[in-house]
């Protein structure tokens, strides 16, 4: 299993390097420092969402509500600042709101036993509805200047703040999964939840914390998006939901659960960011970009699963032509 996982990551990494070479040939400005830093800026927002999604998919779950949690977080932060006048308190309340949304998902899934796709399909609309009610469907822009630092600021001259946040969170998440008992339990639940129970793993507790973690990641992502666009709006995170899931699967995380790495997810996120940036520089229309990005996803997934495809073709030939 480890060998297969590493081979998937290696294939994706080679594809990513090839993509960079192609984009640099087609668009000479692609390999400039400013543009590459811009790529990291673009990938950070949905990359942070993907960190939470990765942990959930490893447990064989799914979360369609992370975009709505991100949007709700932006509204909570903006309204809390209006009530309290404290930006720190407002941001903490926003992250707490994300954690509570994740806990709500986790209780329905872990304690009551409702399938994750049904729960999060419902809460996707529910959380978005809360945000719309609180904001009355309006965007909120009355935020202090310092709020915009995480989305528009730079460290050490030209390194985007959100890039640093993404890298730190990616490293911490990777360490959580690979170096802690909780991380081992996450993989155990995804491999076989029944066997995990007999091994003494409290599956419901693991799942609850997994969804809380994803809610916190969604809240941080929403905070950064809101800071970048200088406004809070209920739908701010919606565009990144499918991208974060696709990048996670592209990175080698098994949709059936039990395997996956944060390194793979980061490469998957990077592929999407490089494709979007490079196609923009070349002048490809947004409609064609979606087509090409979908095609790239299909190609990499087919390559990653080539051994399975070959085996099924061989079985088909044996059954029908022998």
XYZ file of C-alpha atoms in Angstrom:
322
model
C 0.000 0.000 0.000
C 2.826 2.437 0.860
C 4.573 1.640 -2.423
C 1.400 2.325 -4.393
C 0.835 5.565 -2.517
C 4.380 6.739 -3.199
C 4.128 5.801 -6.878
C 0.966 7.902 -7.185
C 2.759 10.856 -5.623
C 5.761 10.372 -7.903
C 3.571 10.241 -11.027
C 1.758 13.400 -9.947
C 5.028 15.161 -9.119
C 6.441 14.301 -12.561
C 3.217 15.512 -14.174
C 3.495 18.748 -12.163
C 7.116 19.316 -13.234
C 6.164 18.631 -16.859
C 3.284 21.085 -16.553
C 5.633 23.803 -15.272
C 8.000 23.206 -18.202
C 5.149 23.385 -20.733
C 3.707 26.566 -19.208
C 7.125 28.247 -19.109
C 7.595 27.480 -22.820
C 4.133 28.730 -23.775
C 4.229 31.815 -21.523
C 7.738 33.266 -20.907
C 6.441 35.354 -17.987
C 5.299 32.213 -16.143
C 8.659 31.501 -14.457
C 9.143 35.006 -13.063
C 9.383 35.274 -9.277
C 6.370 37.580 -9.052
C 4.195 35.203 -11.051
C 5.255 32.110 -9.111
C 4.467 33.891 -5.848
C 1.110 34.829 -7.352
C 0.502 31.125 -8.034
C 1.133 30.295 -4.360
C -1.270 33.074 -3.412
C -3.988 31.641 -5.641
C -3.583 28.114 -4.313
C -3.573 28.958 -0.607
C -7.280 29.602 -0.147
C -8.652 26.369 -1.561
C -5.488 24.560 -0.434
C -6.411 25.203 3.196
C -9.921 23.892 2.478
C -8.322 20.819 0.893
C -6.361 20.065 4.078
C -9.601 19.520 5.972
C -11.166 17.641 3.064
C -8.148 15.307 2.898
C -8.482 14.267 6.523
C -12.189 13.603 6.023
C -11.727 11.556 2.843
C -9.065 9.433 4.564
C -11.848 8.324 6.938
C -13.939 7.447 3.821
C -16.151 10.482 4.414
C -16.926 13.586 2.391
C -17.790 17.187 3.242
C -19.728 19.280 0.748
C -20.396 21.998 3.316
C -16.864 23.422 3.690
C -17.557 26.237 1.217
C -20.679 27.260 3.111
C -18.770 27.141 6.402
C -16.153 29.464 4.888
C -18.858 31.885 3.754
C -20.642 31.793 7.119
C -17.329 32.464 8.867
C -16.819 35.681 6.891
C -20.247 36.933 7.947
C -19.651 36.019 11.602
C -16.311 37.850 11.601
C -17.766 40.970 9.968
C -20.837 41.114 12.216
C -18.864 40.292 15.373
C -16.497 43.149 14.635
C -19.489 45.450 14.225
C -20.816 44.408 17.624
C -17.569 44.255 19.599
C -15.156 46.587 17.814
C -12.422 44.002 18.460
C -10.904 42.396 15.360
C -9.146 39.661 17.363
C -12.385 38.676 19.102
C -14.237 38.722 15.778
C -11.711 36.402 14.102
C -11.743 34.009 17.064
C -15.546 33.926 16.966
C -15.419 33.228 13.241
C -13.058 30.276 13.740
C -15.230 29.067 16.628
C -18.250 29.221 14.297
C -16.366 27.035 11.805
C -15.516 24.531 14.544
C -19.162 24.431 15.693
C -20.359 23.832 12.136
C -17.860 20.981 11.854
C -19.024 19.605 15.212
C -22.642 19.732 13.996
C -21.667 17.663 10.945
C -19.645 15.323 13.133
C -22.477 14.661 15.600
C -24.935 13.808 12.817
C -22.404 11.509 11.135
C -20.579 9.941 14.090
C -23.264 9.826 16.772
C -26.476 9.409 14.753
C -25.011 7.519 11.812
C -26.316 9.538 8.876
C -24.105 9.074 5.748
C -21.619 11.957 5.338
C -22.741 12.883 1.818
C -26.358 13.301 2.974
C -25.439 15.266 6.088
C -23.088 17.674 4.347
C -25.381 18.095 1.342
C -28.032 19.295 3.806
C -25.727 21.415 5.952
C -24.219 23.001 2.830
C -27.594 24.681 2.276
C -28.283 25.115 6.004
C -25.040 26.964 6.802
C -25.397 29.099 3.689
C -28.946 29.931 4.766
C -27.739 31.040 8.201
C -25.167 33.312 6.571
C -27.801 34.803 4.249
C -30.223 35.415 7.133
C -27.552 37.053 9.289
C -26.339 39.286 6.458
C -29.786 39.712 4.868
C -28.154 38.653 1.627
C -25.838 41.664 1.596
C -22.056 41.913 1.395
C -20.373 43.536 4.401
C -17.357 45.740 3.752
C -17.033 47.862 6.883
C -13.882 46.220 8.233
C -10.672 47.806 9.598
C -7.550 48.166 7.467
C -5.566 45.618 9.500
C -8.113 42.911 8.600
C -6.802 42.894 5.037
C -3.256 41.948 6.008
C -3.658 38.148 5.795
C -5.220 38.339 2.335
C -3.288 41.224 0.828
C -0.125 41.555 2.918
C 3.410 40.319 2.325
C 6.246 39.060 4.521
C 9.960 39.554 3.844
C 9.163 41.895 0.982
C 7.188 39.804 -1.499
C 6.034 36.528 0.094
C 2.197 36.492 0.446
C 0.999 36.074 4.016
C -1.599 33.468 3.027
C 1.123 31.358 1.381
C 2.982 31.195 4.689
C -0.244 30.321 6.546
C -1.006 27.526 4.063
C 2.477 26.031 4.332
C 2.416 26.137 8.142
C -1.039 24.512 8.262
C 0.002 21.877 5.707
C 3.071 20.952 7.781
C 1.047 20.816 11.009
C -1.665 18.677 9.391
C 0.930 16.314 7.941
C 2.526 15.934 11.370
C -0.873 15.327 12.968
C -1.621 12.522 10.519
C 1.805 10.882 10.499
C 3.178 11.433 13.993
C 0.264 11.317 16.432
C -2.019 8.561 17.768
C -5.011 10.533 16.440
C -3.562 10.416 12.920
C -3.079 6.649 13.128
C -6.682 6.288 14.253
C -7.869 8.405 11.320
C -6.230 5.962 8.894
C -7.523 2.979 10.877
C -11.105 4.236 10.650
C -10.760 4.763 6.904
C -9.255 1.312 6.347
C -11.890 -0.591 8.276
C -14.090 1.075 10.867
C -15.346 -2.250 12.247
C -11.816 -3.551 12.773
C -10.904 -0.193 14.320
C -13.678 -0.625 16.896
C -12.370 -4.082 17.857
C -8.883 -2.548 18.132
C -10.142 -0.161 20.787
C -10.511 2.923 18.578
C -13.397 5.222 19.507
C -14.578 5.706 15.936
C -17.289 8.223 16.752
C -14.825 10.405 18.654
C -12.276 10.264 15.809
C -14.919 11.246 13.244
C -16.196 14.088 15.414
C -12.708 15.600 15.679
C -12.110 15.094 11.944
C -15.144 17.181 11.016
C -14.288 19.816 13.634
C -10.818 20.029 12.101
C -12.301 20.477 8.623
C -14.611 23.194 9.967
C -11.644 25.087 11.425
C -9.737 24.828 8.129
C -12.805 26.117 6.267
C -13.096 29.024 8.717
C -9.440 30.009 8.215
C -9.883 29.782 4.455
C -12.979 31.991 4.622
C -11.101 34.536 6.737
C -8.311 34.725 4.126
C -10.710 34.950 1.165
C -12.668 37.722 2.849
C -9.456 39.573 3.640
C -8.281 39.329 0.020
C -11.512 40.567 -1.578
C -12.090 43.202 1.157
C -15.621 42.039 1.866
C -17.639 39.403 3.703
C -20.231 37.494 1.698
C -22.193 34.278 2.254
C -21.066 32.628 -0.986
C -17.342 33.389 -0.831
C -16.164 29.801 -0.346
C -18.633 28.033 -2.633
C -16.435 28.134 -5.740
C -13.661 26.137 -4.029
C -15.628 23.100 -2.790
C -15.293 20.898 -5.871
C -11.739 22.131 -6.488
C -10.635 21.118 -2.993
C -12.172 17.649 -3.347
C -10.710 17.206 -6.838
C -7.236 18.322 -5.710
C -7.377 15.892 -2.787
C -8.314 12.946 -4.998
C -5.791 14.047 -7.618
C -3.156 14.006 -4.877
C -3.707 10.298 -4.332
C -6.099 10.258 -1.385
C -8.305 7.198 -1.802
C -11.943 8.263 -2.109
C -12.849 4.963 -0.399
C -10.689 5.953 2.582
C -7.676 4.523 4.356
C -4.856 6.232 2.467
C -3.657 9.662 1.450
C -1.022 12.238 2.353
C -0.909 15.981 2.778
C 2.107 16.093 0.445
C -0.015 14.569 -2.304
C -2.799 17.064 -1.644
C -0.381 20.007 -1.799
C 0.884 18.774 -5.186
C -2.703 18.318 -6.365
C -3.566 21.865 -5.303
C -0.397 23.116 -7.022
C -1.377 21.427 -10.296
C -4.729 23.236 -10.316
C -3.088 26.572 -9.458
C -0.385 26.236 -12.132
C -2.939 25.210 -14.759
C -5.235 28.142 -13.959
C -2.383 30.656 -13.898
C -0.661 29.352 -17.018
C -3.865 29.184 -19.051
C -4.666 32.759 -18.037
C -1.230 33.926 -19.205
C -1.668 32.117 -22.510
C -5.050 33.783 -22.989
C -7.283 30.696 -22.848
C -10.935 31.532 -22.161
C -12.393 30.609 -18.737
C -14.763 28.103 -20.387
C -11.917 26.283 -22.114
C -9.928 26.398 -18.875
C -12.561 24.316 -17.098
C -12.476 21.806 -19.946
C -8.673 21.516 -19.906
C -8.456 21.305 -16.104
C -11.072 18.554 -16.078
C -9.191 16.727 -18.827
C -5.908 16.980 -16.898
C -7.623 15.558 -13.798
C -8.993 12.620 -15.786
C -5.620 11.897 -17.416
C -3.717 11.841 -14.113
C -6.363 9.679 -12.427
C -6.254 7.232 -15.349
C -2.461 7.044 -15.134
C -2.606 6.539 -11.367
C -5.105 3.705 -11.779
C -3.489 2.141 -14.841
C -2.722 -1.125 -13.021
C -6.389 -1.527 -12.076
C -7.517 -0.650 -15.596
C -5.102 -3.177 -17.133
C -6.301 -5.874 -14.763
C -9.949 -5.234 -15.621
C -9.201 -5.215 -19.358
C -7.347 -8.528 -18.998
C -10.292 -10.047 -17.121
C -12.716 -8.752 -19.756
C -10.631 -10.240 -22.596
C -10.267 -13.556 -20.775
C -14.000 -13.832 -20.120
C -15.129 -12.797 -23.581
C -12.449 -14.035 -26.002
C -11.020 -17.211 -24.449
